[in-house]
CSV table of C-alpha atoms in Angstrom, one decimal:
chain,number,residue,atom,x,y,z
A,1478,MET,CA,-74.9,87.5,-208.8
A,1479,ILE,CA,-78.1,89.6,-208.2
A,1480,ALA,CA,-81.5,88.9,-210.6
A,1481,GLY,CA,-81.9,91.2,-213.2
A,1482,ALA,CA,-77.7,92.7,-212.8
A,1483,ARG,CA,-76.2,94.7,-215.3
A,1484,THR,CA,-72.7,93.7,-216.6
A,1485,GLU,CA,-72.6,96.3,-218.4
A,1486,LEU,CA,-71.1,99.6,-216.1
A,1487,ARG,CA,-72.9,103.3,-216.8
A,1488,ALA,CA,-69.7,105.0,-218.6
A,1489,ASP,CA,-68.3,107.1,-215.7
A,1490,LEU,CA,-67.7,104.0,-214.1
A,1491,ALA,CA,-66.3,102.2,-216.8
A,1492,ARG,CA,-63.5,105.0,-217.0
A,1493,ILE,CA,-63.2,104.6,-212.7
A,1494,ALA,CA,-62.6,100.5,-213.8
A,1495,SER,CA,-60.3,101.2,-215.7
A,1496,TRP,CA,-58.1,103.0,-213.2
A,1497,ILE,CA,-58.8,100.6,-211.5
A,1498,ASN,CA,-55.9,97.4,-211.4
A,1499,PRO,CA,-56.6,93.9,-210.2
A,1500,GLY,CA,-56.9,93.1,-207.5
A,1501,SER,CA,-56.5,96.5,-205.9
A,1502,ARG,CA,-57.7,97.1,-202.1
A,1503,VAL,CA,-60.7,99.4,-203.1
A,1504,LEU,CA,-63.2,101.5,-201.4
A,1505,ASP,CA,-66.0,103.7,-202.6
A,1506,LEU,CA,-68.3,105.7,-200.7
A,1507,GLY,CA,-71.1,106.8,-201.3
A,1508,CYS,CA,-71.1,103.3,-203.0
A,1509,GLY,CA,-75.0,103.0,-203.9
A,1510,ASP,CA,-76.2,99.1,-204.6
A,1511,GLY,CA,-73.0,97.6,-205.1
A,1512,GLU,CA,-72.8,97.8,-208.7
A,1513,LEU,CA,-68.7,99.3,-209.6
A,1514,LEU,CA,-67.7,97.2,-206.4
A,1515,ALA,CA,-69.7,93.8,-207.9
A,1516,TRP,CA,-67.6,94.8,-211.3
A,1517,LEU,CA,-64.6,95.3,-210.0
A,1518,ARG,CA,-65.0,91.9,-207.5
A,1519,ASP,CA,-66.1,89.8,-210.7
A,1520,GLN,CA,-63.5,91.3,-213.8
A,1521,ARG,CA,-61.1,93.0,-212.1
A,1522,GLN,CA,-60.9,90.4,-209.0
A,1523,VAL,CA,-60.1,94.0,-206.5
A,1524,ARG,CA,-61.3,93.4,-202.5
A,1525,GLY,CA,-63.6,96.3,-201.9
A,1526,ALA,CA,-65.4,98.1,-199.6
A,1527,GLY,CA,-68.2,100.3,-199.9
A,1528,VAL,CA,-69.7,102.6,-196.8
A,1529,GLU,CA,-73.5,103.9,-197.4
A,1530,ILE,CA,-75.5,105.6,-195.4
A,1531,ASP,CA,-79.4,104.6,-196.9
A,1532,ASP,CA,-81.2,100.8,-195.8
A,1533,HIS,CA,-82.5,100.2,-199.2
A,1534,TYR,CA,-78.7,100.3,-200.9
A,1535,VAL,CA,-77.4,98.5,-197.9
A,1536,ILE,CA,-80.1,95.6,-198.2
A,1537,ALA,CA,-79.1,95.7,-202.6
A,1538,CYS,CA,-75.4,94.8,-201.6
A,1539,VAL,CA,-75.5,92.7,-198.7
A,1540,ARG,CA,-77.3,90.8,-201.5
A,1541,ARG,CA,-74.8,92.1,-204.1
A,1542,GLY,CA,-72.8,90.0,-202.6
A,1543,VAL,CA,-71.0,93.3,-201.5
A,1544,ASP,CA,-68.7,94.3,-197.9
A,1545,VAL,CA,-70.2,97.8,-196.7
A,1546,ILE,CA,-70.7,99.0,-193.8
A,1547,GLN,CA,-73.8,101.7,-192.7
A,1548,GLN,CA,-72.4,105.3,-192.1
A,1549,ASN,CA,-72.4,109.0,-192.6
A,1550,LEU,CA,-69.6,110.4,-194.6
A,1551,GLU,CA,-70.3,112.9,-192.9
A,1552,ASP,CA,-68.1,111.1,-190.1
A,1553,GLY,CA,-64.8,110.9,-191.5
A,1554,LEU,CA,-63.1,108.0,-192.6
A,1555,ALA,CA,-61.8,107.3,-189.0
A,1556,LEU,CA,-63.0,103.3,-188.9
A,1557,PHE,CA,-60.4,102.8,-191.7
A,1558,ASP,CA,-56.1,103.3,-190.9
A,1559,ALA,CA,-53.9,105.8,-193.1
A,1560,GLY,CA,-52.7,103.5,-196.8
A,1561,GLN,CA,-55.8,101.0,-195.5
A,1562,PHE,CA,-56.6,100.8,-199.9
A,1563,ASP,CA,-54.9,101.7,-202.8
A,1564,THR,CA,-57.7,104.3,-204.3
A,1565,VAL,CA,-61.1,105.0,-202.8
A,1566,VAL,CA,-64.0,106.3,-204.7
A,1567,LEU,CA,-66.5,109.6,-204.4
A,1568,SER,CA,-69.2,108.8,-207.7
A,1569,GLN,CA,-71.7,111.6,-208.0
A,1570,THR,CA,-71.7,112.7,-203.9
A,1571,LEU,CA,-68.9,115.7,-203.4
A,1572,GLN,CA,-71.8,117.6,-204.7
A,1573,SER,CA,-73.9,117.3,-201.1
A,1574,MET,CA,-71.0,116.9,-199.2
A,1575,HIS,CA,-71.0,120.1,-196.7
A,1576,ARG,CA,-67.2,119.0,-195.7
A,1577,SER,CA,-65.7,119.0,-199.0
A,1578,GLU,CA,-62.2,119.5,-197.9
A,1579,HIS,CA,-62.5,117.3,-195.2
A,1580,ILE,CA,-63.3,114.4,-196.9
A,1581,LEU,CA,-60.5,115.0,-199.5
A,1582,ARG,CA,-58.0,115.1,-196.6
A,1583,GLU,CA,-59.7,111.5,-195.4
A,1584,MET,CA,-59.4,109.9,-199.4
A,1585,ALA,CA,-56.1,110.6,-199.5
A,1586,ARG,CA,-55.2,109.8,-196.3
A,1587,VAL,CA,-57.0,106.2,-196.6
A,1588,ALA,CA,-55.0,105.6,-200.3
A,1589,ARG,CA,-52.8,106.1,-202.9
A,1590,TYR,CA,-55.1,107.3,-205.6
A,1591,GLY,CA,-58.6,109.1,-205.3
A,1592,VAL,CA,-61.5,109.5,-208.1
A,1593,VAL,CA,-64.0,111.7,-207.6
A,1594,SER,CA,-67.3,112.6,-209.6
A,1595,PHE,CA,-69.5,115.5,-209.5
A,1596,PRO,CA,-72.1,117.3,-211.4
A,1597,ASN,CA,-70.2,119.7,-214.0
A,1598,PHE,CA,-72.0,123.4,-212.3
A,1599,GLY,CA,-69.9,125.2,-215.7
A,1600,TYR,CA,-72.1,122.8,-218.3
A,1601,TRP,CA,-73.2,125.7,-220.6
A,1602,PRO,CA,-77.2,125.6,-219.9
A,1603,HIS,CA,-77.1,125.4,-217.1
A,1604,GLY,CA,-76.2,129.8,-217.2
A,1605,TRP,CA,-78.5,130.2,-219.7
A,1606,SER,CA,-80.8,129.3,-216.7
A,1607,ILE,CA,-79.6,131.6,-214.6
A,1608,LEU,CA,-79.5,133.9,-217.2
A,1609,ARG,CA,-83.6,133.3,-217.1
A,1610,GLY,CA,-83.6,133.6,-214.0
A,1611,ARG,CA,-84.5,130.2,-213.0
A,1612,MET,CA,-81.5,128.2,-210.9
A,1613,PRO,CA,-80.6,124.8,-213.6
A,1614,VAL,CA,-83.6,121.6,-213.9
A,1615,THR,CA,-81.2,118.4,-216.2
A,1616,GLY,CA,-81.1,115.4,-216.8
A,1617,GLN,CA,-78.1,115.5,-213.7
A,1618,MET,CA,-78.9,118.1,-211.4
A,1619,PRO,CA,-82.8,116.6,-211.7
A,1620,TYR,CA,-83.8,118.3,-208.6
A,1621,GLU,CA,-85.3,122.1,-207.9
A,1622,TRP,CA,-83.4,124.2,-205.3
A,1623,TYR,CA,-85.5,123.7,-202.8
A,1624,ASN,CA,-85.6,120.1,-202.5
A,1625,THR,CA,-81.6,119.5,-203.8
A,1626,PRO,CA,-79.4,117.8,-201.5
A,1627,ASN,CA,-76.5,119.6,-204.0
A,1628,ILE,CA,-75.2,122.1,-201.7
A,1629,HIS,CA,-72.2,122.2,-203.2
A,1630,LEU,CA,-71.8,123.0,-206.8
A,1631,CYS,CA,-68.8,123.3,-209.1
A,1632,THR,CA,-66.8,123.7,-212.6
A,1633,LEU,CA,-64.1,122.2,-213.3
A,1634,ARG,CA,-62.1,124.7,-213.1
A,1635,ASP,CA,-63.2,125.1,-209.4
A,1636,PHE,CA,-62.6,121.0,-208.5
A,1637,GLU,CA,-59.0,122.5,-210.2
A,1638,ASP,CA,-57.9,124.7,-207.5
A,1639,LEU,CA,-59.1,123.5,-205.1
A,1640,ALA,CA,-57.3,119.8,-205.0
A,1641,ALA,CA,-54.8,122.4,-206.1
A,1642,LYS,CA,-54.5,124.2,-202.6
A,1643,LEU,CA,-55.8,120.5,-200.8
A,1644,GLY,CA,-52.2,119.2,-202.4
A,1645,LEU,CA,-53.3,116.4,-204.3
A,1646,ARG,CA,-51.9,115.7,-207.6
A,1647,ILE,CA,-54.4,115.4,-210.4
A,1648,LEU,CA,-54.0,112.5,-213.0
A,1649,GLN,CA,-56.6,111.6,-215.3
A,1650,ARG,CA,-59.3,113.8,-216.4
A,1651,ALA,CA,-62.8,112.4,-218.2
A,1652,THR,CA,-66.2,114.3,-219.0
A,1653,PHE,CA,-69.4,113.2,-220.1
A,1654,ASN,CA,-72.6,114.4,-221.4
A,1655,ASP,CA,-74.7,111.5,-220.5
A,1656,ASP,CA,-73.4,108.5,-221.9
A,1657,ARG,CA,-70.7,109.9,-224.7
A,1658,GLU,CA,-67.4,111.7,-223.6
A,1659,VAL,CA,-66.7,115.2,-224.2
A,1660,LYS,CA,-63.1,116.2,-225.5
A,1661,LEU,CA,-63.8,119.4,-227.3
A,1662,LEU,CA,-64.8,122.1,-224.7
A,1663,PRO,CA,-65.4,119.2,-221.1
A,1664,GLY,CA,-66.4,123.3,-219.6
A,1665,TRP,CA,-69.1,124.2,-221.3
A,1666,ARG,CA,-70.4,120.7,-222.7
A,1667,SER,CA,-70.1,118.6,-220.4
A,1668,THR,CA,-72.5,117.0,-217.8
A,1669,LEU,CA,-70.4,115.0,-214.9
A,1670,ALA,CA,-66.7,115.3,-214.7
A,1671,VAL,CA,-64.6,112.8,-212.7
A,1672,TYR,CA,-60.6,112.8,-211.4
A,1673,ARG,CA,-58.1,110.8,-210.3
A,1674,PHE,CA,-56.1,111.8,-208.4
A,1675,ALA,CA,-52.6,110.7,-206.2
A,1676,ALA,CA,-52.4,112.7,-203.1
A,1677,GLY,CA,-49.4,114.3,-202.5
């Protein structure tokens, strides 16, 4: 474990981890510094691999002892065989993908289960910002309109409609506002949504 590494995961990653069976095979797309994969390896004996484009994050993964491939997710998952993993995770990356449908189909191809998290554009202050003539800037979406990596923003219902269109069966959903789970009116009150789905 690298120096200063946290032993506890933030709330959304902890929920994702709770959906992953011990000893399973996990692919983490846009894995960042490898925090989730390292935790799953150490706490759940998961065999995992990550895909990441950023040089600094790739180095951080290597330092954690996490297997990582440096690749742009827009190129797809052709490196991986159908059904090669039990679960594939795409955490807070879907909104920055140009080909959202393609990556979701690829996730369903390479794993039995998929987990996706994304900022919820339906969060009520976003609507208030738009009514005031401004694009929202919040903790979950801290960028200005001209420098944001987020190109495909959606609400919970938008994602659920897309999942149905692609034949993805939603198994579980969790919604958060910062580190607090939101159960009442999640479409309005949550800043982040996490979904677990099955392929077909």
